[in-house]
Short mmCIF file of N, CA and C in Angstrom, two decimals:
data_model
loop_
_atom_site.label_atom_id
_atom_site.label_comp_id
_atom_site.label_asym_id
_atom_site.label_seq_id
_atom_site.Cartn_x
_atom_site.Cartn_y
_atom_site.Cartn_z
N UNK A 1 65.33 -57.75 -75.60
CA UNK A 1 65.05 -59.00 -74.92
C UNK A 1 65.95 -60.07 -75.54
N UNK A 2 66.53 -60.89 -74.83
CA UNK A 2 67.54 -61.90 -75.24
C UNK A 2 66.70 -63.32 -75.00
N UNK A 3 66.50 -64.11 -76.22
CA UNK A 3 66.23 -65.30 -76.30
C UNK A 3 67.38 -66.43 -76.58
N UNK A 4 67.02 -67.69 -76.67
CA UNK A 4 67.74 -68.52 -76.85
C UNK A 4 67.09 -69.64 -77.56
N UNK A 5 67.95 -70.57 -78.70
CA UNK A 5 66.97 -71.32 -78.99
C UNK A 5 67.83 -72.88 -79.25
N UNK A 6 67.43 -73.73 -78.91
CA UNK A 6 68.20 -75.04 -78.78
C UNK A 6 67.25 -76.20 -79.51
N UNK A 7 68.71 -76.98 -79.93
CA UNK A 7 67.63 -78.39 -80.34
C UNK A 7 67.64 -79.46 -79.67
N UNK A 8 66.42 -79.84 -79.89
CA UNK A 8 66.31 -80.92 -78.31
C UNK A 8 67.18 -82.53 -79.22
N UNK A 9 67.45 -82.56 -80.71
CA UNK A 9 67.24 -83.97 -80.85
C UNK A 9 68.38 -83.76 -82.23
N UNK A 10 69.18 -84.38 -82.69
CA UNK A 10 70.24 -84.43 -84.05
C UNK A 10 71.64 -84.14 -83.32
N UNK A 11 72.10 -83.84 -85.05
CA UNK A 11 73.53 -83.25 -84.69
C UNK A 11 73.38 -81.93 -84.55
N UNK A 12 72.79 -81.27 -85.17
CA UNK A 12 73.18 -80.00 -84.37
C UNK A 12 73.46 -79.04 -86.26
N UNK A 13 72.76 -79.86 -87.27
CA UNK A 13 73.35 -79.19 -88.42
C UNK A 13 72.07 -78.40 -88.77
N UNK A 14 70.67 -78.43 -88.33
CA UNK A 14 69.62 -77.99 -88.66
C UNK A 14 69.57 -76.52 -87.36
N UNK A 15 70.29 -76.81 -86.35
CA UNK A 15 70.56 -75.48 -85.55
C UNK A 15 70.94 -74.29 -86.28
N UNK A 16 72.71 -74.80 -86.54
CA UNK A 16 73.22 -73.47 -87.66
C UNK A 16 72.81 -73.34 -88.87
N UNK A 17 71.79 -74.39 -89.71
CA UNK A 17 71.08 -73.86 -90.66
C UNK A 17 70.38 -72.85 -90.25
N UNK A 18 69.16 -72.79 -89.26
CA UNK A 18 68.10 -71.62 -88.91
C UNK A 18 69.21 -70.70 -88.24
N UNK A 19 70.40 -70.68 -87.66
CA UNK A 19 71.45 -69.29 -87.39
C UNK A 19 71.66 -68.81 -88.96
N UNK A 20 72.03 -69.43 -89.44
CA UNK A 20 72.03 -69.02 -90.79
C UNK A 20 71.29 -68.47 -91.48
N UNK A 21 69.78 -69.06 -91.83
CA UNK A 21 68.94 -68.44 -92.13
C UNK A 21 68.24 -66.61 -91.27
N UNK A 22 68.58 -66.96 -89.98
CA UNK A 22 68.06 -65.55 -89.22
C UNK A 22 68.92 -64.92 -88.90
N UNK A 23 70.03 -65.03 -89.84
CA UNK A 23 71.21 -63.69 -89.24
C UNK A 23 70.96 -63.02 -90.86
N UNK A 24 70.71 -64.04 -92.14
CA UNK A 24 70.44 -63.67 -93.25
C UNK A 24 69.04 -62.80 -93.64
N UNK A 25 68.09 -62.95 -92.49
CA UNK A 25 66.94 -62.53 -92.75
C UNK A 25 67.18 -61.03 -92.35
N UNK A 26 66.33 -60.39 -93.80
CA UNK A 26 66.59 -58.02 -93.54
C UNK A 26 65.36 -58.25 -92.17
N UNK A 27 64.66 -59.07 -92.29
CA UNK A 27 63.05 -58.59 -91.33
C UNK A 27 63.62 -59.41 -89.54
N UNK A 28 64.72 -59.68 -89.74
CA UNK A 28 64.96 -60.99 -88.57
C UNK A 28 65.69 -60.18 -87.32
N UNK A 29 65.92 -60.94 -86.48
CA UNK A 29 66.14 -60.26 -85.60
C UNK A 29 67.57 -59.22 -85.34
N UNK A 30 67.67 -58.72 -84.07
CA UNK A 30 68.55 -57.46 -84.14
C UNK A 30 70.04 -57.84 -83.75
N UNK A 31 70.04 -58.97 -83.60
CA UNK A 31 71.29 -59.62 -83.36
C UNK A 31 71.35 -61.28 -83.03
N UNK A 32 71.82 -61.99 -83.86
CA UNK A 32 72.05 -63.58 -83.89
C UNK A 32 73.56 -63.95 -83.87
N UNK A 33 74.09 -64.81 -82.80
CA UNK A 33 74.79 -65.51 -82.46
C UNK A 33 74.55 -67.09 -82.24
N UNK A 34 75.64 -67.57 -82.65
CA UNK A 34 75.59 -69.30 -82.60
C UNK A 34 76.60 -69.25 -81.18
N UNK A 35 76.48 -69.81 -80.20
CA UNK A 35 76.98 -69.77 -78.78
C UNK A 35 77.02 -71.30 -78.52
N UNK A 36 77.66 -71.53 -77.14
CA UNK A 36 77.46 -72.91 -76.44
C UNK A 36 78.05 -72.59 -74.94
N UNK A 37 77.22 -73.28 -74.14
CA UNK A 37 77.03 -73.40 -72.74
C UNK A 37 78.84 -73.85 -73.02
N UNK A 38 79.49 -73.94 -71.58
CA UNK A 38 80.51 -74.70 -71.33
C UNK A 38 80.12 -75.81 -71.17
N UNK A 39 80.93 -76.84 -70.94
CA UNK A 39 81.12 -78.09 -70.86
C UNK A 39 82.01 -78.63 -69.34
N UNK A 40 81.44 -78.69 -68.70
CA UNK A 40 82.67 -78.87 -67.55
C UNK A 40 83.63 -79.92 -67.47
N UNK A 41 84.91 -79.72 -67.55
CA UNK A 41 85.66 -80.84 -68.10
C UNK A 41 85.99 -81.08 -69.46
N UNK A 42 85.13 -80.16 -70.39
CA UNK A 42 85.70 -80.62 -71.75
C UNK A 42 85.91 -79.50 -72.43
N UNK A 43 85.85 -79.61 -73.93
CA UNK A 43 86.01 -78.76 -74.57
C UNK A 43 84.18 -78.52 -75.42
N UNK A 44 84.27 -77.01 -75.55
CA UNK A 44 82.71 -77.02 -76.24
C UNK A 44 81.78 -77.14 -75.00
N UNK A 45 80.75 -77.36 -75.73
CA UNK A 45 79.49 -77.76 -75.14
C UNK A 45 78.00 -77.61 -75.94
N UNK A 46 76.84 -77.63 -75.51
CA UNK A 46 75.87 -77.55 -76.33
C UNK A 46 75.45 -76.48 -77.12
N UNK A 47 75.55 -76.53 -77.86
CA UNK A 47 75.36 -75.20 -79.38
C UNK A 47 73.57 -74.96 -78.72
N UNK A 48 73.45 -73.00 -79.37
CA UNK A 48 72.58 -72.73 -78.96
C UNK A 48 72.41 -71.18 -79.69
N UNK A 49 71.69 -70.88 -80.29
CA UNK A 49 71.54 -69.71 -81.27
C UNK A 49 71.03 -68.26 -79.87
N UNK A 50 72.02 -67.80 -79.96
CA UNK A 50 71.45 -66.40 -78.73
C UNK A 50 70.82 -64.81 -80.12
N UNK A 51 69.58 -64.86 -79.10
CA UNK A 51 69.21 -63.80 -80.05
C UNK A 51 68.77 -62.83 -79.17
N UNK A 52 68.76 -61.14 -80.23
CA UNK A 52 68.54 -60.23 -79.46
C UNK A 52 67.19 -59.82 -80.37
N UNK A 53 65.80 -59.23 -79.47
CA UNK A 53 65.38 -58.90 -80.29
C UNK A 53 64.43 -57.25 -79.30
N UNK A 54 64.65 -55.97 -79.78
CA UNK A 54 64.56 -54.83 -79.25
C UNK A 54 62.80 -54.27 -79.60
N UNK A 55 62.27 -54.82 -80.10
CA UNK A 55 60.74 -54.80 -80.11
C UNK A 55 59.87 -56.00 -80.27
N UNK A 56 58.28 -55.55 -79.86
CA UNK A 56 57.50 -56.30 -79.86
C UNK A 56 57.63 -57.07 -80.78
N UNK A 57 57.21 -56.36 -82.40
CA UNK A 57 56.65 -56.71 -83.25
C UNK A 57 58.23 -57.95 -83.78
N UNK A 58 59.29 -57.78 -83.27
CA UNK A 58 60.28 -58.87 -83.31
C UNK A 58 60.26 -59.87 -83.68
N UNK A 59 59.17 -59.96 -82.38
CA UNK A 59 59.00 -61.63 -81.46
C UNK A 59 58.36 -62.55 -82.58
N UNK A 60 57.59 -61.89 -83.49
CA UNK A 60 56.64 -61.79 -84.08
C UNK A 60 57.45 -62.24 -85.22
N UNK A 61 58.20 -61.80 -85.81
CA UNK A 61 59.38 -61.72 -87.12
C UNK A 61 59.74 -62.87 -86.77
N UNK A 62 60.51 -62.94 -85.69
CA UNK A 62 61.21 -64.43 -85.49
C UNK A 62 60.18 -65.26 -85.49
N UNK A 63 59.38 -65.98 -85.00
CA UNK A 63 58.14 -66.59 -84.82
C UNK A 63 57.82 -67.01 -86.46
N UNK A 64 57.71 -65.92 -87.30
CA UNK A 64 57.77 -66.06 -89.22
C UNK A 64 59.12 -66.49 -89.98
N UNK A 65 59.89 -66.22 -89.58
CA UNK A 65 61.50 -66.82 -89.37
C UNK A 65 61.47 -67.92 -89.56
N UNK A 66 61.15 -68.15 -88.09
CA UNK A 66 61.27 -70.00 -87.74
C UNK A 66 60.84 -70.72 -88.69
N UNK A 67 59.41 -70.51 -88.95
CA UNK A 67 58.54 -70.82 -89.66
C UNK A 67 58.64 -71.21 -91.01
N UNK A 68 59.20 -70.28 -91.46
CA UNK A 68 59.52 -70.26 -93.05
C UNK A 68 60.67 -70.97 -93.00
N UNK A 69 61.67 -70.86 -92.22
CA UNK A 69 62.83 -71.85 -92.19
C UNK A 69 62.39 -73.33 -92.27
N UNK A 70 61.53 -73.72 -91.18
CA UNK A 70 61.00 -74.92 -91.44
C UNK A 70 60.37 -75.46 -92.60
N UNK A 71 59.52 -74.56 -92.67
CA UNK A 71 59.15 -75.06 -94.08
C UNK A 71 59.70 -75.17 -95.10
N UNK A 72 60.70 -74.18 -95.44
CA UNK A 72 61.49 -74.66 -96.74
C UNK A 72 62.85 -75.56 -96.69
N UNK A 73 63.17 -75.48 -95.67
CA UNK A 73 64.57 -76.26 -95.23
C UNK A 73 64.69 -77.25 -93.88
N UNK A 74 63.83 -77.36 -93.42
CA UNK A 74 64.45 -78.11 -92.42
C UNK A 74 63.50 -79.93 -92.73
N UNK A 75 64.53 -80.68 -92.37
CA UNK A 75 63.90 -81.71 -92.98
C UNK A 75 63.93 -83.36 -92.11
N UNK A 76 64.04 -82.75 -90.95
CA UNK A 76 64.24 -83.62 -89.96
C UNK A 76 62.48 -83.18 -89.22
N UNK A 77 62.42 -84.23 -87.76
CA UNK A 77 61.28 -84.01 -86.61
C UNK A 77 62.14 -83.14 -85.84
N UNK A 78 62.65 -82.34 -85.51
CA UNK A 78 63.76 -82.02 -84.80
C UNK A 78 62.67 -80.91 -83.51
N UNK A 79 62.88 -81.22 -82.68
CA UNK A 79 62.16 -80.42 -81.61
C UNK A 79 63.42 -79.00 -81.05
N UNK A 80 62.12 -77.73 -81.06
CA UNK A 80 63.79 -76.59 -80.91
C UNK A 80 62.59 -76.16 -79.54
N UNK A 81 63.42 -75.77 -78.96
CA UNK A 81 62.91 -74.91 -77.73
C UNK A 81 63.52 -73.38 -77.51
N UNK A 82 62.50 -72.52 -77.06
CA UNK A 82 62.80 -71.13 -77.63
C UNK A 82 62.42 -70.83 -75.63
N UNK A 83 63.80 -70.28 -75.79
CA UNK A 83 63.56 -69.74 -74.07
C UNK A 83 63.93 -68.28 -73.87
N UNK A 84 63.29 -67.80 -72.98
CA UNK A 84 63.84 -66.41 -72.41
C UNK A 84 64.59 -67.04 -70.84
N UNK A 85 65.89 -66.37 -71.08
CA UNK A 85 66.50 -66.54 -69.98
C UNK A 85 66.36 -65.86 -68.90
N UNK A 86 65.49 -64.35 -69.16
CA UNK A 86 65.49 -63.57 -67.70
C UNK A 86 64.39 -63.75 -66.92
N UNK A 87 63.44 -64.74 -67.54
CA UNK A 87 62.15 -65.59 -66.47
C UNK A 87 62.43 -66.29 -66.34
N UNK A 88 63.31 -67.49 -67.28
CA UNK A 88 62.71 -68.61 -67.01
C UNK A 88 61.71 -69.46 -68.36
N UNK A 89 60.56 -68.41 -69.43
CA UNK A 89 59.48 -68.94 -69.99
C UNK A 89 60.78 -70.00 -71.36
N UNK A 90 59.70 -70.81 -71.36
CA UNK A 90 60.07 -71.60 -72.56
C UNK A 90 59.01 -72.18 -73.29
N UNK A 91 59.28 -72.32 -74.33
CA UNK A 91 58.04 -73.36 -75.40
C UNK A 91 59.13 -74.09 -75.82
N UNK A 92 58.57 -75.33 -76.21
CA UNK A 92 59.13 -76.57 -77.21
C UNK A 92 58.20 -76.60 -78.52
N UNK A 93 58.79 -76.65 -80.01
CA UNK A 93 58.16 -76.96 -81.26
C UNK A 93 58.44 -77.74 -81.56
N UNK A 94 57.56 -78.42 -82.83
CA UNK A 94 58.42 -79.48 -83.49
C UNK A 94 57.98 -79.19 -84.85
N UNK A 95 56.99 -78.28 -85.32
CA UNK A 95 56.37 -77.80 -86.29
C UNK A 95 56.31 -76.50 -86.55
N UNK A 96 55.70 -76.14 -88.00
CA UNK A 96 55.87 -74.61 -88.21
C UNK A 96 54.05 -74.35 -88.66
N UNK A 97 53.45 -75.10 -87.94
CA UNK A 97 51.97 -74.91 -87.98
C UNK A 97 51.62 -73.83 -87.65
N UNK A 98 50.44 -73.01 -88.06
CA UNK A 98 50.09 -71.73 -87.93
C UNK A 98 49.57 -71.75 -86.34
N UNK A 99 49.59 -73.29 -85.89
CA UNK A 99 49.03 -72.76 -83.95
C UNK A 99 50.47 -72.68 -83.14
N UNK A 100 51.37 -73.37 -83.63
CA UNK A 100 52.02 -73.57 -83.38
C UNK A 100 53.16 -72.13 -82.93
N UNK A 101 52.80 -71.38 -84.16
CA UNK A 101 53.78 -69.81 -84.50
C UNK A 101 52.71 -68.83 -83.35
N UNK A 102 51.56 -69.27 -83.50
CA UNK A 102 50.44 -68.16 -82.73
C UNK A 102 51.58 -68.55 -81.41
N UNK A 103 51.52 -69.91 -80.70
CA UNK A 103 51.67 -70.06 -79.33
C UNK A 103 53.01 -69.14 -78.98
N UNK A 104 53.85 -69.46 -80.20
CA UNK A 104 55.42 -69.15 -79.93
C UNK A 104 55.61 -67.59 -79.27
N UNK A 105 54.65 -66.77 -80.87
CA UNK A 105 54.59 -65.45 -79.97
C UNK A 105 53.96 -65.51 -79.02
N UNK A 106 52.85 -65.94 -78.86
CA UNK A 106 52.34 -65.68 -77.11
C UNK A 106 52.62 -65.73 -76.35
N UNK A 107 53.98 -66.62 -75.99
CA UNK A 107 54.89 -67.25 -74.83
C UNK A 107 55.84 -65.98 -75.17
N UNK A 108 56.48 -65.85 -76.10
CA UNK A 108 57.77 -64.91 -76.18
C UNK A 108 57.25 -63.57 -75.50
N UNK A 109 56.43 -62.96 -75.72
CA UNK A 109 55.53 -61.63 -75.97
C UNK A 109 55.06 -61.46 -74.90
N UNK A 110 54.95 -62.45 -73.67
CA UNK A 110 54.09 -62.19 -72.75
C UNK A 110 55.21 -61.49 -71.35
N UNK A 111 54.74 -60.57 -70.74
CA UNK A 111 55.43 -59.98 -70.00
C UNK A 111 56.54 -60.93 -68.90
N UNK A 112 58.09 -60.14 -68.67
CA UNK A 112 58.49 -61.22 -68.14
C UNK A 112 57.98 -61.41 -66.83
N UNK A 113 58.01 -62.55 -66.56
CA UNK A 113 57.22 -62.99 -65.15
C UNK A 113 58.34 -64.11 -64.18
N UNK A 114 59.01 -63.42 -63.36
CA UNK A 114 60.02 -63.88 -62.54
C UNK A 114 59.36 -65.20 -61.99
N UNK A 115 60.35 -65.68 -62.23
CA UNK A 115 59.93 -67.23 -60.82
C UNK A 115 59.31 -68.29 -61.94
N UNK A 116 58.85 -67.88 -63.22
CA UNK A 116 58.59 -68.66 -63.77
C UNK A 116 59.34 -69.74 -64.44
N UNK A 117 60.02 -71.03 -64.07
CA UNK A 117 60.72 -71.26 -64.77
C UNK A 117 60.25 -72.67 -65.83
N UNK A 118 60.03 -72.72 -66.90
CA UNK A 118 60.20 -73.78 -67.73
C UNK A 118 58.20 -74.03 -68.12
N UNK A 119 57.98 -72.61 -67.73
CA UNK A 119 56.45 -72.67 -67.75
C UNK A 119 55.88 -71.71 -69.13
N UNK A 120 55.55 -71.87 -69.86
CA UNK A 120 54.55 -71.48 -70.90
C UNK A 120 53.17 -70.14 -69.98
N UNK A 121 53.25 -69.14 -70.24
CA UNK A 121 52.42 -68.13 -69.55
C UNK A 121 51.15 -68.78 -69.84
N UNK A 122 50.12 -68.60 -68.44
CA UNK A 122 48.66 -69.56 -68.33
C UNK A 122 49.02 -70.61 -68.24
N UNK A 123 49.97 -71.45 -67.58
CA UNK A 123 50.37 -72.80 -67.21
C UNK A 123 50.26 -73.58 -68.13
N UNK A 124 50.73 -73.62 -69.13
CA UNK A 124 51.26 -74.64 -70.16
C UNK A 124 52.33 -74.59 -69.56
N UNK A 125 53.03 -76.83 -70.70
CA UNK A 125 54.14 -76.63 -70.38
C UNK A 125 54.72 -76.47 -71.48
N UNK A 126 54.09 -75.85 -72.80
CA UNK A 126 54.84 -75.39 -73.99
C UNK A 126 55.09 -76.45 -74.64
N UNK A 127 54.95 -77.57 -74.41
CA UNK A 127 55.31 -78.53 -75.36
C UNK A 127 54.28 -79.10 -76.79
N UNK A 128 55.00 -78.94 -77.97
CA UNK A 128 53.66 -79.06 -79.12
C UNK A 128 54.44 -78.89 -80.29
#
């Protein structure tokens, strides 16, 4: 399953910290890339950590990832949003609170569901 994860708010230095941190992690996922959309007209565009992750219990790893990243290093409010691109689902964080990590896997983990786009599974809109 290919996720994606973006920051909604900075420069963009607390992004490739957590690429950093989850390409470094043995328990992390099965493949991390630092990527960026094009830019039409320019050069670059918005940075965005692409991840691969080939089991359940993954979603789950990353979700403890994040988490621990935040907590020990990240030191901004910085809101990241964690999307699957082949539905559509997304959540927004801004914390590494233990409801916060529950929701993340629940949204990641939940079967993909076409047509859904920008929706949190059970109609949330993921934002928290």
């Amino acid at each position: 399953m290919r996720l994606q994860i973006r920051m909604s708010d900075g420069d963009g230095s607390e992004l490739k910290d957590l690429y950093r941190w989850l390409r470094d992690d043995d328990d992390g996922p099965d493949e991390v890339r630092l990527d960026s959309d094009p830019t039409p007209g320019g050069m670059g565009g918005l940075e965005f950590v692409d991840v691969i992750v080939t089991q359940a219990v993954a979603v789950g790893n990353l979700a403890l990832a994040y988490a621990s990243w935040r907590s020990a290093r990240c030191r901004s409010a910085a809101r990241f949003t964690f999307a699957r691109p082949s539905d559509g689902v997304t959540i927004t964080v801004e914390n590494a609170e233990p409801e916060t990590v529950r929701r993340l896997v629940e949204a990641l983990s939940a079967p993909d569901e076409a047509g859904v786009s920008g929706r949190e599974p059970g109609g949330a809109d993921g934002t928290g």
